[in-house]
Every structure is written in C-alpha cells, then in structure tokens.
Coordinates of C-alpha atoms in Angstrom, one line a residue:
M1 CA -4.7 -13.0 26.7
K2 CA -0.7 -14.6 27.7
T3 CA 0.3 -11.6 29.6
I4 CA 2.7 -12.4 31.7
I5 CA 5.8 -15.3 32.5
D6 CA 7.1 -16.7 35.0
P7 CA 10.4 -18.3 35.3
P8 CA 11.0 -18.2 38.9
G9 CA 8.4 -18.9 40.5
A10 CA 8.4 -15.2 42.1
L11 CA 4.2 -15.7 41.2
T12 CA 3.2 -19.0 42.7
P13 CA 1.7 -18.3 45.6
G14 CA -0.3 -15.5 44.6
L15 CA -1.4 -17.8 41.4
A16 CA -2.9 -20.4 44.1
A17 CA -4.9 -17.5 46.1
L18 CA -6.1 -16.1 42.6
R19 CA -6.7 -18.9 41.0
T20 CA -9.0 -19.5 43.8
E21 CA -10.8 -15.9 43.6
F22 CA -12.1 -15.9 40.3
A23 CA -12.7 -20.0 40.7
V24 CA -10.3 -20.8 37.2
P25 CA -11.6 -24.7 36.8
A26 CA -8.6 -27.5 38.8
G27 CA -10.0 -30.4 35.2
F28 CA -13.0 -32.1 34.0
P29 CA -15.3 -33.0 35.9
P30 CA -15.5 -37.4 35.1
Q31 CA -18.9 -36.5 32.7
V32 CA -16.9 -35.1 30.5
V33 CA -13.7 -37.1 31.1
A34 CA -15.1 -40.1 29.3
A35 CA -17.1 -38.0 26.9
A36 CA -13.2 -36.6 25.4
E37 CA -11.9 -40.1 25.9
Q38 CA -14.1 -41.4 23.9
A39 CA -14.6 -38.5 21.2
A40 CA -10.7 -39.4 20.4
R41 CA -11.4 -42.9 19.7
R42 CA -14.0 -41.8 16.9
S43 CA -13.0 -42.1 13.0
P44 CA -13.2 -39.3 10.3
T45 CA -14.9 -40.5 7.8
E46 CA -15.5 -37.7 5.6
H47 CA -12.5 -36.0 5.0
V48 CA -10.3 -36.4 2.3
D49 CA -6.4 -37.6 2.1
R50 CA -3.7 -34.6 2.1
T51 CA -1.5 -36.3 4.5
D52 CA 1.3 -35.9 0.8
R53 CA 1.0 -32.3 1.2
A54 CA 3.9 -30.8 3.6
F55 CA 1.7 -29.5 6.7
V56 CA 4.2 -27.2 9.1
T57 CA 2.9 -26.0 12.6
L58 CA 4.8 -23.0 13.6
D59 CA 4.1 -22.7 17.8
P60 CA 6.3 -21.7 21.6
A61 CA 7.8 -24.5 22.5
S62 CA 6.0 -25.7 24.7
S63 CA 2.8 -25.6 23.6
T64 CA 0.2 -28.4 23.0
D65 CA -2.4 -28.0 21.7
L66 CA -1.7 -27.0 18.6
D67 CA -4.9 -25.7 16.5
Q68 CA -3.4 -25.0 12.9
A69 CA -0.8 -25.9 10.4
F70 CA 0.5 -24.1 7.6
A71 CA 1.1 -25.6 3.4
I72 CA 1.9 -22.7 1.0
E73 CA 2.4 -22.9 -3.2
A74 CA 3.0 -20.6 -5.9
A75 CA 0.0 -19.6 -7.9
G76 CA 0.9 -17.6 -10.1
A77 CA 1.7 -14.4 -8.5
D78 CA -0.9 -15.0 -5.9
L79 CA 0.5 -17.2 -2.6
L80 CA -1.8 -20.5 -2.5
L81 CA -1.9 -20.1 1.9
H82 CA -3.7 -23.9 2.9
Y83 CA -3.9 -23.4 6.6
A84 CA -5.8 -26.9 8.2
I85 CA -7.4 -26.1 11.3
A86 CA -8.6 -28.7 13.9
D87 CA -11.6 -30.0 13.2
V88 CA -12.9 -30.0 16.7
A89 CA -16.7 -29.9 15.5
W90 CA -15.6 -34.2 14.3
F91 CA -14.9 -34.5 18.8
V92 CA -17.8 -33.1 19.8
R93 CA -20.9 -32.2 19.3
D94 CA -24.5 -30.2 20.1
G95 CA -25.4 -31.3 23.9
D96 CA -23.1 -33.6 24.8
P97 CA -21.0 -33.2 27.8
L98 CA -17.7 -32.1 26.3
D99 CA -20.3 -28.9 24.1
V100 CA -21.9 -28.7 27.9
E101 CA -19.2 -27.7 29.5
A102 CA -17.1 -25.6 26.3
W103 CA -20.3 -23.1 26.6
R104 CA -19.7 -22.8 30.3
R105 CA -15.8 -22.5 29.9
G106 CA -16.4 -20.4 27.1
E107 CA -12.4 -20.3 26.0
T108 CA -8.6 -21.2 27.2
L109 CA -8.1 -19.6 30.2
Y110 CA -3.3 -18.6 30.6
L111 CA -2.3 -17.7 34.1
P112 CA 1.8 -17.9 34.3
D113 CA 2.4 -21.2 36.0
G114 CA -0.5 -23.2 33.5
R115 CA -4.1 -22.6 31.9
A116 CA -7.5 -23.9 32.2
P117 CA -8.1 -25.7 29.2
L118 CA -11.7 -25.5 26.9
Y119 CA -11.0 -29.1 26.1
P120 CA -10.3 -31.6 28.2
P121 CA -6.3 -32.2 26.8
Q122 CA -7.5 -35.6 25.8
L123 CA -8.4 -33.8 22.6
S124 CA -6.9 -30.8 22.8
E125 CA -3.3 -31.9 23.3
A126 CA -4.2 -35.0 21.5
A127 CA -6.3 -36.2 19.3
A128 CA -7.8 -33.0 17.7
S129 CA -4.4 -31.5 18.4
L130 CA -2.5 -30.9 15.1
L131 CA 0.4 -33.0 16.7
P132 CA 3.1 -34.2 14.3
T133 CA 2.7 -37.4 16.1
G134 CA 0.0 -38.8 12.6
P135 CA -2.5 -38.5 11.0
R136 CA -5.4 -35.8 12.4
P137 CA -8.7 -34.7 11.0
A138 CA -9.0 -30.3 10.1
V139 CA -10.6 -28.4 8.1
I140 CA -7.9 -26.8 5.4
F141 CA -9.0 -23.0 4.1
T142 CA -7.0 -22.4 1.2
V143 CA -6.7 -18.8 1.2
R144 CA -5.5 -17.0 -1.9
V145 CA -3.3 -13.4 -1.3
A146 CA -2.7 -11.6 -4.0
P147 CA 1.1 -9.9 -4.3
D148 CA -1.0 -6.2 -3.0
G149 CA -2.1 -8.0 0.6
A150 CA -5.7 -9.1 -1.4
V151 CA -6.9 -12.5 0.2
R152 CA -9.4 -14.7 -1.2
L153 CA -11.2 -18.5 -0.1
D154 CA -11.4 -19.9 -1.9
G155 CA -11.7 -23.1 -0.8
V156 CA -12.9 -25.1 2.3
E157 CA -12.6 -29.3 3.1
R158 CA -12.5 -31.9 5.6
A159 CA -9.1 -33.6 5.3
I160 CA -6.8 -35.3 6.8
V161 CA -3.4 -33.9 7.9
H162 CA 0.6 -34.8 9.1
S163 CA 2.5 -32.6 10.1
R164 CA 5.6 -33.0 8.4
V165 CA 7.4 -31.1 11.5
K166 CA 6.8 -29.4 15.3
L167 CA 8.7 -26.1 14.9
A168 CA 9.0 -23.6 18.1
Y169 CA 9.1 -19.5 17.4
E170 CA 12.1 -19.7 19.9
T171 CA 14.3 -22.2 17.3
V172 CA 12.3 -22.3 14.0
T173 CA 15.4 -21.0 11.0
D174 CA 13.9 -19.8 7.4
A175 CA 15.1 -23.2 6.1
D176 CA 12.6 -24.9 7.6
L177 CA 9.1 -23.1 6.6
P178 CA 7.6 -23.7 3.4
T179 CA 9.0 -20.9 1.1
G180 CA 6.4 -18.4 0.4
F181 CA 6.9 -17.7 4.8
A182 CA 8.4 -14.6 4.7
D183 CA 6.4 -13.0 1.8
L184 CA 3.0 -14.3 2.4
A185 CA 3.4 -12.2 5.9
R186 CA 5.0 -9.3 3.7
R187 CA 2.1 -9.2 1.6
I188 CA -0.5 -8.9 4.7
A189 CA 1.7 -6.4 7.2
A190 CA 2.0 -3.8 3.1
A191 CA -1.6 -4.9 3.0
E192 CA -2.9 -3.5 7.0
D193 CA -1.1 0.4 5.4
A194 CA -3.0 0.2 3.1
R195 CA -5.6 0.2 5.0
G196 CA -4.7 2.1 7.9
A197 CA -4.5 -0.7 10.4
S198 CA -3.9 -0.3 13.5
R199 CA -2.8 -3.8 15.5
V200 CA -0.1 -4.3 17.4
D201 CA 0.7 -7.0 19.7
P202 CA 1.8 -6.1 22.9
P203 CA 5.2 -8.8 23.3
E204 CA 4.7 -10.6 26.6
Q205 CA 6.2 -9.5 29.9
E206 CA 8.1 -12.3 31.8
V207 CA 8.8 -11.7 35.5
A208 CA 12.8 -12.0 36.1
A209 CA 15.1 -12.4 38.8
T210 CA 17.6 -9.0 39.7
A211 CA 21.1 -9.2 41.1
D212 CA 20.4 -8.1 44.2
G213 CA 17.4 -10.9 44.5
N214 CA 14.8 -9.6 44.0
H215 CA 13.0 -9.7 40.6
T216 CA 11.4 -6.7 37.9
L217 CA 9.1 -6.8 34.8
A218 CA 10.5 -7.3 32.3
F219 CA 9.2 -7.5 28.0
R220 CA 10.3 -10.5 26.3
P221 CA 11.0 -9.6 22.9
R222 CA 8.9 -11.0 20.3
L223 CA 10.8 -12.8 18.0
T224 CA 9.9 -12.0 13.9
S225 CA 8.7 -15.8 14.0
E226 CA 6.0 -14.6 15.9
D227 CA 4.6 -12.0 13.9
R228 CA 5.1 -14.1 10.4
N229 CA 2.3 -17.3 11.7
A230 CA 0.3 -13.7 12.8
A231 CA 0.5 -12.9 9.0
L232 CA -1.0 -16.3 9.0
S233 CA -4.3 -16.4 10.7
L234 CA -5.1 -12.7 9.9
A235 CA -5.3 -13.6 6.7
T236 CA -7.7 -16.6 7.1
N237 CA -9.5 -14.7 9.7
M238 CA -10.2 -12.1 7.4
A239 CA -11.7 -14.4 4.3
V240 CA -12.9 -16.8 6.0
A241 CA -15.4 -13.0 7.6
D242 CA -15.6 -11.6 3.6
S243 CA -17.4 -15.1 2.7
L244 CA -19.6 -15.1 5.3
Q245 CA -21.2 -11.5 4.7
A246 CA -21.3 -12.1 1.4
H247 CA -23.8 -15.8 2.0
A248 CA -25.2 -13.8 5.1
T249 CA -24.5 -15.8 8.5
G250 CA -21.8 -15.6 10.8
L251 CA -20.1 -14.7 13.5
F252 CA -17.9 -11.6 13.6
R253 CA -15.6 -9.9 15.9
V254 CA -16.0 -6.1 16.0
M255 CA -13.9 -3.2 17.8
A256 CA -14.2 0.5 18.0
S257 CA -11.7 3.1 17.9
P258 CA -10.7 4.1 21.7
D259 CA -12.9 7.6 21.8
D260 CA -11.5 11.1 22.4
H261 CA -11.1 10.4 25.4
A262 CA -8.5 7.8 25.4
V263 CA -6.2 9.1 22.9
V264 CA -5.7 12.0 25.4
R265 CA -4.6 9.7 27.5
L266 CA -2.6 7.6 25.5
R267 CA -1.2 11.7 24.8
H268 CA 0.3 12.3 28.0
T269 CA 1.3 8.5 28.7
A270 CA 3.5 8.6 26.1
A271 CA 5.6 12.3 27.1
A272 CA 5.7 10.1 30.7
L273 CA 7.4 6.5 28.3
G274 CA 9.6 9.5 27.0
L275 CA 7.7 8.6 23.6
T276 CA 7.6 11.9 20.5
W277 CA 3.4 11.5 18.6
P278 CA 3.4 14.5 17.1
A279 CA 0.4 16.2 18.0
D280 CA -1.4 16.2 14.1
Q281 CA -0.4 12.6 13.8
P282 CA -3.9 9.8 14.6
L283 CA -3.5 6.8 16.4
A284 CA -3.3 4.9 14.1
A285 CA -0.6 6.3 12.1
F286 CA 1.6 6.7 15.3
Q287 CA 1.0 2.6 16.3
R288 CA 1.6 1.5 13.7
G289 CA 5.5 2.7 14.2
L290 CA 6.2 1.2 17.3
R291 CA 8.4 -1.6 18.0
A292 CA 8.4 -3.7 20.4
D293 CA 11.8 -4.7 20.8
I294 CA 12.4 -1.5 22.6
P295 CA 10.2 -1.3 26.1
A296 CA 9.3 2.3 26.0
Q297 CA 7.5 1.6 22.6
A298 CA 6.2 -2.3 24.2
A299 CA 4.9 -0.3 27.0
F300 CA 2.5 2.0 25.7
M301 CA 1.4 -0.5 23.0
L302 CA 0.1 -2.8 26.4
A303 CA -1.8 1.3 27.6
T304 CA -2.9 1.0 23.7
R305 CA -4.5 -2.5 24.4
R306 CA -6.3 -1.8 27.8
A307 CA -7.2 1.7 26.3
G308 CA -9.5 0.7 23.9
Q309 CA -13.5 -0.1 24.6
G310 CA -12.6 -3.9 24.0
A311 CA -13.4 -6.1 20.9
S312 CA -17.0 -7.7 20.9
Y313 CA -18.6 -10.7 18.8
V314 CA -21.7 -9.6 16.8
P315 CA -23.9 -12.3 14.5
Y316 CA -24.1 -11.5 11.2
R317 CA -27.5 -8.9 10.6
A318 CA -28.2 -7.3 7.4
G319 CA -27.5 -4.6 6.2
V320 CA -25.1 -3.8 9.0
V321 CA -21.0 -4.0 7.8
P322 CA -19.7 -5.4 11.0
W323 CA -15.7 -3.5 11.3
H324 CA -13.5 -4.3 13.8
A325 CA -11.6 -1.1 13.6
A326 CA -7.6 -2.7 14.6
M327 CA -7.9 -4.9 12.1
A328 CA -9.9 -2.2 9.8
A329 CA -11.8 -4.6 7.9
T330 CA -13.8 -7.5 8.3
Y331 CA -13.2 -9.8 10.8
C332 CA -14.1 -13.0 12.4
H333 CA -12.5 -16.0 14.1
A334 CA -12.0 -19.0 13.1
T335 CA -8.2 -20.6 13.2
A336 CA -8.5 -21.3 17.7
P337 CA -11.4 -23.6 17.8
L338 CA -9.3 -26.2 20.8
R339 CA -9.2 -22.0 22.5
R340 CA -12.7 -20.2 21.4
L341 CA -15.7 -22.2 21.6
A342 CA -16.7 -19.1 19.2
D343 CA -13.9 -20.6 16.1
R344 CA -15.7 -24.3 15.4
Y345 CA -19.4 -23.0 14.3
V346 CA -17.9 -20.7 12.1
V347 CA -15.5 -23.4 10.9
Q348 CA -18.4 -24.9 10.7
A349 CA -20.6 -22.1 8.6
A350 CA -17.4 -21.6 6.2
L351 CA -17.0 -25.8 5.5
A352 CA -20.8 -25.2 4.3
V353 CA -21.2 -22.3 2.3
A354 CA -17.4 -23.3 0.6
N355 CA -19.7 -26.2 -0.3
G356 CA -23.0 -24.7 -1.6
R357 CA -24.9 -25.9 1.1
S358 CA -27.2 -24.2 3.5
V359 CA -25.9 -23.3 7.6
P360 CA -26.7 -26.2 9.6
A361 CA -29.6 -24.4 11.6
E362 CA -27.9 -24.9 14.7
V363 CA -25.0 -23.0 14.0
N364 CA -27.1 -20.0 13.5
A365 CA -29.0 -20.2 16.3
A366 CA -24.9 -20.6 18.1
F367 CA -23.9 -17.4 15.9
D368 CA -27.1 -15.8 17.9
R369 CA -26.3 -17.5 21.8
L370 CA -22.3 -16.8 21.3
P371 CA -22.3 -13.2 22.2
P372 CA -23.0 -12.9 25.4
V373 CA -21.1 -16.3 26.5
M374 CA -17.8 -15.3 24.1
A375 CA -18.2 -11.6 26.2
R376 CA -19.1 -13.7 30.0
A377 CA -15.6 -15.7 29.1
D378 CA -13.6 -12.3 27.1
A379 CA -14.2 -10.3 30.6
L380 CA -13.1 -13.2 33.2
A381 CA -9.9 -14.3 31.3
G382 CA -9.1 -9.9 30.8
K383 CA -10.9 -9.6 34.6
L384 CA -7.7 -12.5 35.5
T385 CA -4.8 -10.9 33.2
R386 CA -5.5 -7.8 35.2
A387 CA -5.0 -9.8 38.5
V388 CA -2.0 -11.4 37.3
I389 CA -0.4 -7.9 36.7
D390 CA -1.1 -6.7 39.8
L391 CA 0.3 -8.8 41.3
A392 CA 3.4 -8.8 39.6
E393 CA 3.8 -5.4 40.3
A394 CA 2.9 -5.9 43.5
V395 CA 6.0 -8.8 44.1
M396 CA 8.0 -6.6 41.7
L397 CA 7.9 -3.5 44.0
L398 CA 8.2 -4.6 47.4
P399 CA 11.5 -4.0 47.7
H400 CA 11.0 -0.5 47.4
V401 CA 8.1 0.7 49.6
G402 CA 9.3 4.5 50.7
E403 CA 11.3 5.2 47.2
R404 CA 10.6 8.4 44.8
F405 CA 9.7 7.9 41.5
A406 CA 8.8 10.0 38.3
A407 CA 5.7 10.0 36.9
V408 CA 3.2 11.3 34.3
V409 CA -0.7 12.4 34.7
T410 CA -2.7 10.3 32.7
D411 CA -6.2 11.0 34.2
V412 CA -7.9 12.7 36.2
D413 CA -11.4 11.6 38.2
E414 CA -14.1 12.3 41.3
H415 CA -12.0 9.8 42.8
G416 CA -7.9 11.5 42.5
A417 CA -6.0 10.8 39.0
R418 CA -4.4 8.6 37.2
I419 CA -0.5 7.9 36.6
Q420 CA 1.5 6.4 34.5
L421 CA 5.2 6.0 35.8
R422 CA 7.4 7.1 33.5
D423 CA 10.9 4.2 33.9
L424 CA 8.4 1.3 34.5
A425 CA 5.7 0.1 33.0
V426 CA 3.2 0.8 36.7
V427 CA -0.5 2.5 36.3
A428 CA -1.0 3.7 39.2
R429 CA -4.0 5.4 40.6
L430 CA -3.1 8.3 42.6
A431 CA -5.6 9.4 45.8
T432 CA -4.6 13.2 45.2
R433 CA -7.3 16.9 43.9
G434 CA -5.5 19.9 42.1
L435 CA -3.7 17.9 39.2
R436 CA -4.5 17.6 35.7
P437 CA -3.6 15.7 32.9
G438 CA -0.4 16.2 32.1
D439 CA 1.4 16.7 34.7
A440 CA 5.1 15.2 35.6
I441 CA 4.9 14.8 39.6
E442 CA 7.3 12.7 42.1
V443 CA 5.8 10.1 43.6
V444 CA 6.8 7.9 46.9
L445 CA 6.0 4.6 47.1
S446 CA 4.6 4.4 50.8
A447 CA 2.9 0.2 50.7
V448 CA 2.3 -3.0 48.8
D449 CA 0.2 -5.7 49.9
P450 CA 0.5 -8.7 47.0
E451 CA -1.3 -10.7 49.1
R452 CA -4.1 -7.6 48.3
R453 CA -1.9 -7.2 45.1
Q454 CA -1.8 -3.5 45.4
V455 CA 0.2 -0.2 45.6
T456 CA -0.2 3.0 46.7
F457 CA 2.0 5.4 45.8
A458 CA 1.9 9.4 48.1
P459 CA 3.0 12.5 46.6
D460 CA 6.6 13.3 47.1
P461 CA 6.4 15.7 50.1
S462 CA 9.8 16.3 49.4
P463 CA 10.2 16.7 45.7
R464 CA 13.2 16.7 43.4
T465 CA 14.6 20.0 42.3

C-alpha cells in the first residue's frame, strides 16, 4: 500500500534506517540482472497483432512500471473492456533467476522515497511495461460489462499491443479517454452498491510543510480518474475469478468482514472524528457513503482498512466458494503481474481455460505454494507501511511535545487504552487503566522519538473545563 508521500523529504533520514531494519532490497543480484537483460530480448512468437486497437494507459504521472492498458467499445447495450496486461510470463520462465528472485520477494515494496520492485527495471520499467514507446507483448482480457454492471469474461488472448499514450491521473481529461470510460466505471459502482460491497480506497497521506517550518500530515485528495480507473481492474479481476472458479482452478483473494469487536472500536473512532454513524446502520452501508475528499472521512477509511481481519490468498477447493467481504464477490488478483507474483500465475490459468486448454501443471502447483509466500510478502509490506506511518507521525508531532490534545478511547486491554486524536489522523497507546471505550479524554504529548518512531501520550493532569 502506498500510504505516505513526502515532497519535502522530511522523512528521508528515517527512511534510510527503515530500509536497513526491514532488509528492503537495494537492487538485484548480478545473475538476476543478466537474466532480465536476456529476457528483454525475447521476441514474441505466440501473440496475435492487436496494434490497431487504440489502447491507452492511466497511472500516476511518475509511474513507469505499467501493468495495464485499456480500450473500450460498445456491443449493443453492453460495453466491452479490452484490458491488456503485461505478459510477464513471456519473459520469466519457471526456475530461472528472475523467477527464483520473484518468489523470494513476492511483491513490490513501496516507500515514500522509492520502491523495491519485484522484477528488475529492464523488465518492469522497459521491455514488459506497457509504455507507449513501442509494441509490447500482453495478455488481453475482454470483459463484457452489462448495463447493470454484471461482468463476464468473453475471451483471453496473447497479443502484441501498442499503447497510444501514457495518461496521468493528475492531468487527464475526459476527452483523452476512450468513449465509455466514465459509463463503465458508473456501471461497476452501481453493481457494487447493489451487492452491498464495502470496498474503500483511502487517499494517500502527504507530508506537507507548514508556515512555521514544521510538518503536518494531510490527505491528498483522491481524483475521480483514479476511482474510475480502479473500476477497470475490479471488473477484470471479478470476471477472471468467476471463470477460474467455474473451471475448478485458480488462486483467490479472500477477506472476512471486521468482527464485532472491531466494529465497536470503529464506532468510537467515528465519534472521535466527529462522524455521525446511525446506530442501526451496518458498517458496509456507512462506508459506502464516505468521501475521500473530506479529511475526517478519509481518516475513517484508513481506520477501517486497518481494522479489518486482512485479506489473504487461497487456492481453489472443491465445494468452497472463496469470498471477499469488501467486494461482496468472488475475487482474484490478475491485473498487476509486474508488482505481484501471484498475478503471473492467475493470468496463465485464465489464458488456458479461456482457450479450452488444461491449466499447466506448474501453474496449479504454484497455486498451492503461493499463499504462504504472498502472506509473508503482504506482512512485510504491512509492517513497512505501519513503520512509515509511525515515522511520519513522530516527525509531525516532534515540535508539539507538551501540548494537549482531545482524544477518544477506542479500545482497552490489559496494557491500557488505544486512543484516536480528535483533530489528527493519529492512533496511539495510553498506558492508563480505568478507561472505557468511548471515553472522551484530554492527553498531553509527553515524548517523541523519531529514531525509534515512538510517540508517548499521558493523561492531562489539568483537563480543560
């Protein structure tokens, strides 16, 4: 998860320590680089020519590892989404140095000062990336989207594509995008509402300089172009998941709903942030009404993401319907193979079943091996994200030692209380007994240690009247 962006470089010293602490790879071994250079010269031989189709990409302006390109056309009342995905499996062969290194890493790691990619840049930012600098091998998923947002996988093929233009979230206009882009996103959103999905996409937090020379954490507004673009991946991943489940194969992304204890804690968090959450309204319904451009609601989105039981990967099992509670659907990851190891195998399985072939034995074997590998990678990414947040909060709060803050207790245990500050998106621990969830309290910031990424609060000895 890309959680914090840092234009002023306030986190730079601490990030260097984080990279060491979490053993974030600084580069690739020579044999992996050599394998990437050799793979980048591999010529496609199993791909049909789709360079006449007007594909475009839409990503952050700075991105160069482009997994997806898309084109949209009408088919009666339906829309056909042609979603081209980087054909990583064409470049990476099972057991070669690139494959071995990818299994060691699992996924791309993101930090505010750069990423540690899953594959070397010779592939992830050049030969396999769907940049508009020339034809690229891809796997095209053709997804039929009905007027009510229902999705179906109509076909999968290996193809040569040539993206027309690299569009950026920050500058794209409706005129730049294929006809039907906004309508397709609207259909997918309507289907989510009808299913009762509770998916939320919190905005990134940004370190911003203040007028007094200090720093604060602010939410970067999430752009409409980002939300609409996310619908393309959502539609494709759902259609692929349904196809694989029907063919008794696949690797699925599953997630349980937050448990009752987490929901109670979230209700206290909502109160702390000044949000009105009716007592009889389920969490999913409340989430669907949140807006990422309102700071308090964005903060609650982050709290919800952190309160969940976490998503995981499971292979196909007979008689079991894999379920992703936030999506309210069967779901898989297929659309980011440059950044997630699992996607490479899901793409290969979908390509096989859509064309009446057996899924390769090595792909089915990978589905059984991948869950612990991806769990380890997800856990590392989660720890790194939390450490970055802790660092950013410490840097932000350092000038405010001794100041008072209003807070609400969201949870208690044998170690004390967890509190949510009312005016900042900060969650902290308080080593104080006798508090109850929902208590409104005043606390003093007693110490900050940016090197250890720790902030310490204590009950205010002279509460406001």
